[in-house]
Amino acid sequence: MLQEPVFYCLEICMIKKLFSSTAVCSLFILACTALGLVFVFPLWKWATSSPETYSAAVLGAIALAAIYALVKSCKKHGVKAFFSALTKFVLSAGGISAFVYYVLHGQKLLGLAVLIAAAGICIALSLLLSKKTRRITGALLIAAFLPVLAQATEYRYPHIPNFLSRSSNIILAQYQEEVQNANKLVRAGKEPELNFYTYTAQKGDNIFRLSASCSVPQDSIATVNHIANSYAELEGQTLILPTVAGLYIPLTPKTDIEILLAKEYSVALLAGEYPVCDINGEQFYFIRGKYFSPEERAFFLTPDDEMTLPLASYVLTSEFGMRKSPISGKWLFHRGIDMAAPLGTDVMACKSGKVQEIGAGDYVYGNYIILDHGKGMTSRYAHLKDVLVAKDASVGKGEVIGHVGLTGLTTGPHLHFEIKLNGSEKNPREFLNN
């Protein structure tokens, strides 16, 4: 095997104390680098992408190598030594397999106990093997533990393998107990300890199912995992599950919902009213006991490729198309829809985009905003009381951009909402989810 020259080089360097030689050290480093590029990196990639398959393959290789060694031992030392070595092999292989299984399923302490027990047996077994076979077996054992190392670097928190059975799942039972205790402390007016677990989403998992399984609000799971909306595909993602309910707002917001939350709580966050916690290497503001507002929840429940309503609550007073003008009494084409709401109601961007135009005091539209959503689509928000965004600014879907007003030609407080596609007026109701 290619490991032989490397191990031999290491032994020569140690025996003759030649590590002071720059040339020998350089050759040794180059040999290790080459070995890593040729063998270790591909193995690590396999171990991290499919740890169960990788572990099965390596353990199979260990079994074949051990059988070969045991047969040689039987010929050399006799049948008694053969069965003694066979017993040790079965125990050690079982211990290693159990250790790998437990660590992959989040039970690291139990896996460590099994490893310690298996280590002594492995040492006893290795004494019966030849020098060359020990090296081969050692290399296979190191390879077997690559997925363990990979999982250890991936999971900083206890890992829940599934939500199928609490009775046979120690980690799941522990997590659900912590959630219940945290809720009891909150109801008693006490501060619960904030802990986290991980779970790899499986086929069919969504934010609603996870929330029900964890007894933790969707708001908490979504914000701590950068989940943009309730339609996000979760399968295969390793999710963080908190034990305490609340909003987790990253110091650097990424998704539209995070931007909305950061703006809503900006004053309190800047004033240092909420603690900052490190979650899996990323810093979050934690706002315990807070949840999405009705507007934010409506936004979260809308897919990215769909529009959200510009008003959380309204009465539709005029449809798109021909109508009798409430001002002149004449039949005119109405280019949008009118949504009546109390004066000062938040007006939200129906979709992410850029502020294309801002109007103030227009005779017809009063104060208005036009957003460019790309691909030839624009939206207009008219009769506003005020404008909260600047020209050329980027806005997220659901972001408050103004308030319902009475400016321009209007008989009462309402929002005139228009959609254009490639310059042609379209009925906004054809694009809205509701």
Coordinates of N, CA, C and O in Angstrom, one line a residue, residues 7-151:
F7 N 4.9 5.6 6.4 CA 5.2 5.1 7.7 C 6.7 4.8 7.9 O 7.3 5.0 8.9
Y8 N 7.2 4.2 6.8 CA 8.7 3.9 6.9 C 9.5 5.1 7.0 O 10.4 5.2 7.8
C9 N 9.1 6.2 6.3 CA 9.9 7.5 6.4 C 9.8 8.0 7.8 O 10.7 8.6 8.3
L10 N 8.6 7.9 8.4 CA 8.4 8.4 9.7 C 9.2 7.7 10.7 O 9.8 8.3 11.6
E11 N 9.3 6.4 10.6 CA 10.1 5.6 11.5 C 11.6 5.9 11.4 O 12.3 6.1 12.4
I12 N 12.1 6.1 10.2 CA 13.5 6.5 10.0 C 13.8 7.8 10.6 O 14.8 8.0 11.3
C13 N 12.9 8.8 10.4 CA 13.1 10.1 11.0 C 13.1 10.1 12.5 O 13.9 10.8 13.1
M14 N 12.3 9.2 13.1 CA 12.2 9.2 14.6 C 13.5 8.4 15.1 O 14.0 8.9 16.1
I15 N 13.8 7.3 14.5 CA 15.0 6.5 15.0 C 16.3 7.3 14.9 O 17.1 7.4 15.8
K16 N 16.5 7.8 13.7 CA 17.8 8.5 13.5 C 17.8 10.0 13.8 O 18.8 10.7 13.5
K17 N 16.7 10.5 14.3 CA 16.6 11.9 14.7 C 17.0 12.8 13.6 O 17.8 13.7 13.7
L18 N 16.4 12.6 12.4 CA 16.7 13.4 11.2 C 15.7 14.5 11.0 O 15.7 15.1 9.9
F19 N 14.8 14.8 12.0 CA 13.8 15.9 11.8 C 14.4 17.2 11.6 O 13.8 18.2 11.2
S20 N 15.7 17.3 12.1 CA 16.4 18.6 11.9 C 16.8 18.9 10.5 O 17.1 20.0 10.1
S21 N 16.7 17.9 9.7 CA 17.1 18.1 8.3 C 15.9 18.7 7.5 O 14.9 18.1 7.5
T22 N 16.1 19.8 6.9 CA 15.1 20.5 6.2 C 14.6 19.7 5.0 O 13.5 19.6 4.7
A23 N 15.6 19.0 4.3 CA 15.2 18.2 3.1 C 14.3 17.1 3.5 O 13.3 16.8 2.8
V24 N 14.7 16.3 4.6 CA 13.9 15.2 5.0 C 12.5 15.6 5.4 O 11.4 15.0 5.0
C25 N 12.4 16.7 6.2 CA 11.1 17.2 6.6 C 10.2 17.7 5.4 O 9.0 17.4 5.4
S26 N 10.9 18.3 4.4 CA 10.1 18.7 3.3 C 9.6 17.5 2.5 O 8.4 17.6 2.0
L27 N 10.4 16.5 2.3 CA 9.9 15.3 1.6 C 8.8 14.6 2.4 O 7.8 14.2 1.8
F28 N 8.9 14.6 3.7 CA 7.9 14.0 4.5 C 6.5 14.8 4.4 O 5.5 14.2 4.2
I29 N 6.6 16.1 4.4 CA 5.4 17.0 4.3 C 4.8 16.8 2.9 O 3.6 16.7 2.7
L30 N 5.6 16.7 1.9 CA 5.1 16.5 0.5 C 4.4 15.1 0.4 O 3.4 15.0 -0.3
A31 N 5.0 14.1 1.0 CA 4.4 12.8 0.9 C 3.1 12.8 1.6 O 2.1 12.2 1.1
C32 N 3.0 13.4 2.8 CA 1.7 13.5 3.5 C 0.7 14.3 2.7 O -0.5 13.9 2.7
T33 N 1.1 15.4 2.1 CA 0.2 16.2 1.3 C -0.4 15.4 0.1 O -1.6 15.4 -0.2
A34 N 0.6 14.6 -0.6 CA 0.1 13.8 -1.7 C -0.8 12.8 -1.3 O -1.9 12.5 -1.9
L35 N -0.5 12.1 -0.1 CA -1.4 11.1 0.4 C -2.8 11.7 0.7 O -3.8 11.1 0.5
G36 N -2.8 12.9 1.3 CA -4.1 13.5 1.6 C -4.9 13.9 0.4 O -6.1 13.6 0.4
L37 N -4.2 14.4 -0.6 CA -5.0 14.8 -1.8 C -5.5 13.5 -2.6 O -6.6 13.6 -3.1
V38 N -4.7 12.4 -2.6 CA -5.1 11.3 -3.3 C -6.1 10.4 -2.6 O -7.1 9.9 -3.2
F39 N -6.0 10.3 -1.2 CA -6.8 9.4 -0.5 C -7.8 10.1 0.5 O -9.0 9.9 0.5
V40 N -7.2 10.9 1.4 CA -8.0 11.5 2.5 C -9.1 12.4 2.0 O -10.2 12.3 2.5
F41 N -8.8 13.3 1.1 CA -9.8 14.3 0.7 C -11.0 13.5 0.0 O -12.2 13.8 0.4
P42 N -10.8 12.6 -0.9 CA -12.0 11.9 -1.5 C -12.7 11.1 -0.4 O -14.0 11.0 -0.5
L43 N -12.0 10.5 0.5 CA -12.7 9.7 1.6 C -13.5 10.7 2.5 O -14.6 10.3 2.9
W44 N -12.9 11.8 2.8 CA -13.6 12.8 3.6 C -14.9 13.3 2.9 O -16.0 13.4 3.5
K45 N -14.8 13.5 1.6 CA -16.0 14.0 0.8 C -17.1 12.9 0.9 O -18.3 13.2 1.0
W46 N -16.7 11.6 0.7 CA -17.6 10.5 0.7 C -18.2 10.4 2.1 O -19.4 10.2 2.3
A47 N -17.4 10.5 3.2 CA -17.8 10.4 4.5 C -18.8 11.4 4.9 O -19.8 11.2 5.6
T48 N -18.7 12.7 4.4 CA -19.6 13.8 4.8 C -20.9 13.7 4.0 O -21.9 14.2 4.5
S49 N -20.8 13.3 2.7 CA -22.0 13.3 1.9 C -22.9 12.1 2.2 O -24.1 12.2 2.1
S50 N -22.3 10.9 2.5 CA -23.1 9.7 2.8 C -22.4 8.9 3.9 O -21.8 7.9 3.6
P51 N -22.6 9.4 5.1 CA -21.8 8.7 6.2 C -22.2 7.3 6.5 O -21.4 6.5 6.8
E52 N -23.5 7.0 6.3 CA -24.0 5.6 6.6 C -23.4 4.6 5.6 O -22.9 3.6 5.9
T53 N -23.5 5.0 4.3 CA -22.9 4.1 3.2 C -21.4 4.0 3.4 O -20.9 2.9 3.2
Y54 N -20.8 5.1 3.6 CA -19.3 5.1 3.8 C -18.9 4.2 5.0 O -18.0 3.3 4.8
S55 N -19.6 4.3 6.1 CA -19.2 3.5 7.3 C -19.4 2.0 7.0 O -18.6 1.2 7.4
A56 N -20.5 1.7 6.3 CA -20.8 0.3 6.0 C -19.7 -0.3 5.1 O -19.2 -1.4 5.3
A57 N -19.2 0.5 4.1 CA -18.2 0.1 3.2 C -16.8 -0.1 3.9 O -16.2 -1.1 3.7
V58 N -16.5 0.8 4.8 CA -15.2 0.7 5.5 C -15.2 -0.4 6.5 O -14.3 -1.2 6.7
L59 N -16.4 -0.6 7.2 CA -16.5 -1.7 8.2 C -16.4 -3.0 7.5 O -15.9 -4.0 8.0
G60 N -17.0 -3.1 6.2 CA -16.8 -4.3 5.4 C -15.4 -4.6 5.1 O -15.0 -5.8 5.1
A61 N -14.6 -3.5 4.7 CA -13.2 -3.7 4.4 C -12.5 -4.2 5.7 O -11.6 -5.0 5.6
I62 N -12.8 -3.6 6.8 CA -12.2 -4.1 8.1 C -12.5 -5.6 8.3 O -11.6 -6.3 8.7
A63 N -13.7 -6.0 8.1 CA -14.1 -7.4 8.3 C -13.3 -8.3 7.4 O -12.8 -9.3 7.9
L64 N -13.1 -7.9 6.1 CA -12.3 -8.8 5.2 C -10.9 -8.8 5.6 O -10.2 -9.9 5.6
A65 N -10.3 -7.7 6.0 CA -8.9 -7.7 6.5 C -8.7 -8.5 7.7 O -7.7 -9.2 7.9
A66 N -9.7 -8.4 8.6 CA -9.6 -9.1 9.9 C -9.7 -10.7 9.6 O -9.0 -11.5 10.3
I67 N -10.6 -11.0 8.7 CA -10.8 -12.5 8.4 C -9.5 -13.0 7.9 O -9.0 -14.1 8.2
Y68 N -8.8 -12.2 7.0 CA -7.6 -12.6 6.4 C -6.5 -12.8 7.5 O -5.7 -13.8 7.6
A69 N -6.5 -11.8 8.4 CA -5.5 -11.9 9.5 C -5.8 -13.1 10.5 O -4.8 -13.7 10.9
L70 N -7.0 -13.3 10.7 CA -7.4 -14.4 11.6 C -7.0 -15.8 11.0 O -6.6 -16.7 11.7
V71 N -7.2 -15.9 9.7 CA -6.9 -17.2 9.0 C -5.4 -17.4 9.1 O -4.9 -18.5 9.4
K72 N -4.6 -16.3 8.9 CA -3.1 -16.5 9.0 C -2.7 -16.8 10.5 O -1.8 -17.6 10.7
S73 N -3.5 -16.2 11.4 CA -3.2 -16.4 12.8 C -3.5 -17.9 13.2 O -2.8 -18.5 14.0
C74 N -4.5 -18.4 12.6 CA -4.9 -19.8 12.9 C -3.8 -20.8 12.4 O -3.5 -21.7 13.1
K75 N -3.3 -20.5 11.2 CA -2.2 -21.3 10.6 C -0.9 -21.3 11.5 O -0.2 -22.2 11.6
K76 N -0.7 -20.0 12.0 CA 0.6 -19.8 12.7 C 0.5 -20.2 14.1 O 1.5 -20.8 14.7
H77 N -0.6 -19.9 14.8 CA -0.7 -20.1 16.3 C -1.6 -21.2 16.7 O -1.7 -21.6 17.9
G78 N -2.4 -21.8 15.8 CA -3.2 -22.9 16.1 C -4.7 -22.5 16.3 O -5.0 -21.3 16.2
V79 N -5.6 -23.5 16.4 CA -7.0 -23.3 16.5 C -7.4 -22.5 17.7 O -8.3 -21.6 17.7
K80 N -6.8 -22.7 18.9 CA -7.2 -22.0 20.1 C -6.9 -20.5 20.0 O -7.8 -19.7 20.3
A81 N -5.8 -20.2 19.5 CA -5.5 -18.8 19.3 C -6.4 -18.1 18.2 O -6.8 -17.0 18.3
F82 N -6.8 -19.0 17.2 CA -7.7 -18.4 16.2 C -9.0 -18.1 16.8 O -9.5 -17.0 16.6
F83 N -9.6 -19.0 17.6 CA -10.9 -18.6 18.2 C -10.8 -17.5 19.2 O -11.8 -16.7 19.4
S84 N -9.7 -17.4 19.9 CA -9.5 -16.3 20.9 C -9.5 -15.0 20.1 O -10.1 -14.0 20.5
A85 N -8.7 -14.9 19.0 CA -8.7 -13.7 18.2 C -10.0 -13.4 17.5 O -10.4 -12.3 17.4
L86 N -10.7 -14.5 17.1 CA -12.0 -14.3 16.5 C -13.0 -13.6 17.5 O -13.8 -12.7 17.1
T87 N -13.0 -14.1 18.7 CA -13.9 -13.5 19.7 C -13.5 -12.0 19.9 O -14.4 -11.2 20.0
K88 N -12.3 -11.7 20.0 CA -11.9 -10.3 20.2 C -12.3 -9.5 19.0 O -12.7 -8.3 19.1
F89 N -12.2 -10.1 17.8 CA -12.6 -9.3 16.6 C -14.1 -9.0 16.6 O -14.5 -7.9 16.3
V90 N -14.9 -10.0 16.9 CA -16.3 -9.8 17.0 C -16.7 -8.7 17.9 O -17.5 -7.8 17.7
L91 N -16.1 -8.7 19.1 CA -16.4 -7.7 20.1 C -15.9 -6.3 19.7 O -16.6 -5.3 19.8
S92 N -14.7 -6.3 19.1 CA -14.1 -5.0 18.7 C -14.9 -4.4 17.5 O -15.2 -3.2 17.5
A93 N -15.2 -5.2 16.5 CA -16.0 -4.8 15.4 C -17.4 -4.3 15.8 O -17.9 -3.3 15.3
G94 N -18.0 -5.0 16.7 CA -19.3 -4.6 17.2 C -19.2 -3.3 18.0 O -20.1 -2.4 17.8
G95 N -18.1 -3.1 18.8 CA -18.0 -1.9 19.5 C -17.8 -0.7 18.6 O -18.4 0.4 18.8
I96 N -16.9 -0.9 17.5 CA -16.7 0.2 16.6 C -18.0 0.6 15.8 O -18.3 1.7 15.7
S97 N -18.7 -0.5 15.4 CA -20.0 -0.2 14.7 C -21.0 0.5 15.6 O -21.6 1.5 15.1
A98 N -21.1 0.1 16.8 CA -22.0 0.8 17.7 C -21.6 2.2 18.0 O -22.4 3.1 18.0
F99 N -20.3 2.4 18.1 CA -19.8 3.8 18.3 C -20.1 4.7 17.2 O -20.6 5.8 17.3
V100 N -19.9 4.2 15.9 CA -20.2 5.0 14.7 C -21.7 5.3 14.7 O -22.1 6.4 14.4
Y101 N -22.5 4.3 15.0 CA -24.0 4.4 14.9 C -24.4 5.5 15.9 O -25.2 6.4 15.6
Y102 N -24.0 5.4 17.2 CA -24.4 6.3 18.2 C -24.0 7.7 17.9 O -24.8 8.7 18.1
V103 N -22.8 7.9 17.4 CA -22.4 9.3 17.2 C -23.1 9.9 16.0 O -23.5 11.1 16.0
L104 N -23.4 9.1 15.0 CA -24.1 9.6 13.8 C -25.6 10.0 14.2 O -26.2 10.8 13.6
H105 N -26.1 9.4 15.3 CA -27.4 9.7 15.8 C -27.4 10.6 17.0 O -28.4 10.6 17.7
G106 N -26.3 11.3 17.2 CA -26.3 12.3 18.2 C -26.0 11.9 19.6 O -25.9 12.7 20.5
Q107 N -25.8 10.6 19.9 CA -25.6 10.1 21.3 C -24.1 9.9 21.5 O -23.6 8.8 21.6
K108 N -23.4 11.1 21.6 CA -21.9 11.0 21.6 C -21.4 10.4 22.9 O -20.4 9.7 22.8
L109 N -22.0 10.7 24.0 CA -21.5 10.2 25.3 C -21.6 8.6 25.3 O -20.6 8.0 25.8
L110 N -22.7 8.1 24.9 CA -22.9 6.7 24.8 C -21.9 6.1 23.8 O -21.3 5.0 24.1
G111 N -21.7 6.7 22.7 CA -20.7 6.3 21.7 C -19.3 6.3 22.3 O -18.5 5.3 22.0
L112 N -19.0 7.3 23.1 CA -17.6 7.4 23.7 C -17.4 6.2 24.6 O -16.3 5.6 24.7
A113 N -18.4 5.9 25.4 CA -18.3 4.8 26.4 C -18.1 3.5 25.6 O -17.2 2.6 26.0
V114 N -18.8 3.3 24.5 CA -18.6 2.1 23.7 C -17.2 2.0 23.1 O -16.5 1.0 23.1
L115 N -16.7 3.2 22.7 CA -15.4 3.3 22.1 C -14.3 2.9 23.1 O -13.3 2.2 22.7
I116 N -14.4 3.4 24.3 CA -13.4 3.1 25.3 C -13.3 1.6 25.6 O -12.3 1.0 25.7
A117 N -14.5 1.0 25.6 CA -14.6 -0.5 25.8 C -14.0 -1.2 24.6 O -13.2 -2.2 24.8
A118 N -14.3 -0.7 23.4 CA -13.8 -1.4 22.2 C -12.3 -1.2 22.0 O -11.6 -2.0 21.4
A119 N -11.7 0.0 22.5 CA -10.3 0.3 22.3 C -9.4 -0.8 22.9 O -8.4 -1.2 22.3
G120 N -9.8 -1.2 24.2 CA -8.9 -2.2 24.8 C -8.9 -3.5 24.1 O -7.9 -4.2 23.9
I121 N -10.1 -3.9 23.5 CA -10.2 -5.1 22.8 C -9.4 -5.0 21.5 O -8.8 -6.0 21.0
C122 N -9.5 -3.8 20.8 CA -8.7 -3.6 19.6 C -7.2 -3.8 19.8 O -6.5 -4.3 19.0
I123 N -6.7 -3.2 21.0 CA -5.3 -3.3 21.3 C -4.9 -4.8 21.5 O -3.9 -5.3 21.0
A124 N -5.8 -5.5 22.2 CA -5.5 -7.0 22.4 C -5.5 -7.7 21.1 O -4.6 -8.6 20.9
L125 N -6.4 -7.4 20.2 CA -6.5 -8.0 18.9 C -5.2 -7.7 18.1 O -4.6 -8.6 17.5
S126 N -4.8 -6.5 18.2 CA -3.6 -6.1 17.3 C -2.3 -6.8 17.7 O -1.4 -6.9 16.9
L127 N -2.2 -7.2 19.0 CA -1.0 -7.9 19.4 C -0.8 -9.3 18.7 O 0.3 -9.8 18.6
L128 N -1.9 -9.8 18.2 CA -1.9 -11.1 17.5 C -1.6 -10.9 16.0 O -1.4 -11.9 15.3
L129 N -1.5 -9.7 15.5 CA -1.4 -9.5 14.1 C 0.1 -9.1 13.8 O 0.8 -8.6 14.6
S130 N 0.5 -9.3 12.6 CA 1.8 -9.0 12.1 C 1.9 -7.5 12.0 O 1.0 -6.7 12.0
K131 N 3.2 -7.0 11.9 CA 3.4 -5.6 11.8 C 2.7 -5.0 10.6 O 2.1 -3.9 10.6
K132 N 2.8 -5.6 9.4 CA 2.2 -5.1 8.2 C 0.7 -5.1 8.3 O 0.0 -4.1 8.0
T133 N 0.1 -6.2 8.9 CA -1.3 -6.2 9.1 C -1.8 -5.2 10.0 O -2.9 -4.6 9.9
R134 N -1.0 -4.9 11.1 CA -1.4 -3.8 12.1 C -1.5 -2.5 11.4 O -2.4 -1.7 11.6
R135 N -0.6 -2.2 10.4 CA -0.6 -1.0 9.7 C -1.9 -0.9 8.8 O -2.6 0.2 8.8
I136 N -2.2 -1.9 8.1 CA -3.4 -2.0 7.3 C -4.6 -1.8 8.1 O -5.5 -1.0 7.8
T137 N -4.7 -2.5 9.2 CA -5.9 -2.4 10.1 C -6.0 -1.0 10.7 O -7.1 -0.5 10.8
G138 N -4.9 -0.4 11.1 CA -4.9 0.9 11.7 C -5.4 1.9 10.7 O -6.2 2.8 11.0
A139 N -5.0 1.8 9.4 CA -5.4 2.7 8.4 C -6.9 2.6 8.1 O -7.7 3.6 8.0
L140 N -7.4 1.3 8.2 CA -8.9 1.1 8.0 C -9.7 1.7 9.2 O -10.8 2.2 9.0
L141 N -9.1 1.5 10.4 CA -9.8 2.1 11.5 C -9.9 3.6 11.5 O -10.9 4.2 11.8
I142 N -8.8 4.2 11.1 CA -8.8 5.7 10.9 C -9.9 6.1 9.9 O -10.6 7.1 10.1
A143 N -9.9 5.4 8.8 CA -10.9 5.7 7.7 C -12.3 5.5 8.3 O -13.2 6.3 7.9
A144 N -12.5 4.5 9.1 CA -13.9 4.3 9.7 C -14.4 5.4 10.5 O -15.6 5.7 10.6
F145 N -13.4 6.1 11.1 CA -13.9 7.2 12.0 C -14.0 8.6 11.3 O -14.3 9.6 11.9
L146 N -13.7 8.6 10.0 CA -13.9 9.9 9.3 C -15.3 10.4 9.4 O -15.6 11.6 9.6
P147 N -16.4 9.6 9.2 CA -17.7 10.1 9.3 C -18.1 10.6 10.7 O -18.8 11.5 10.9
V148 N -17.4 10.0 11.7 CA -17.6 10.4 13.1 C -17.1 11.8 13.2 O -17.8 12.7 13.8
L149 N -15.9 12.0 12.7 CA -15.3 13.4 12.8 C -16.1 14.4 12.0 O -16.3 15.5 12.4
A150 N -16.6 13.9 10.8 CA -17.5 14.8 10.0 C -18.7 15.2 10.8 O -19.1 16.4 10.8
Q151 N -19.4 14.3 11.4 CA -20.6 14.6 12.1 C -20.3 15.4 13.3 O -21.1 16.3 13.7

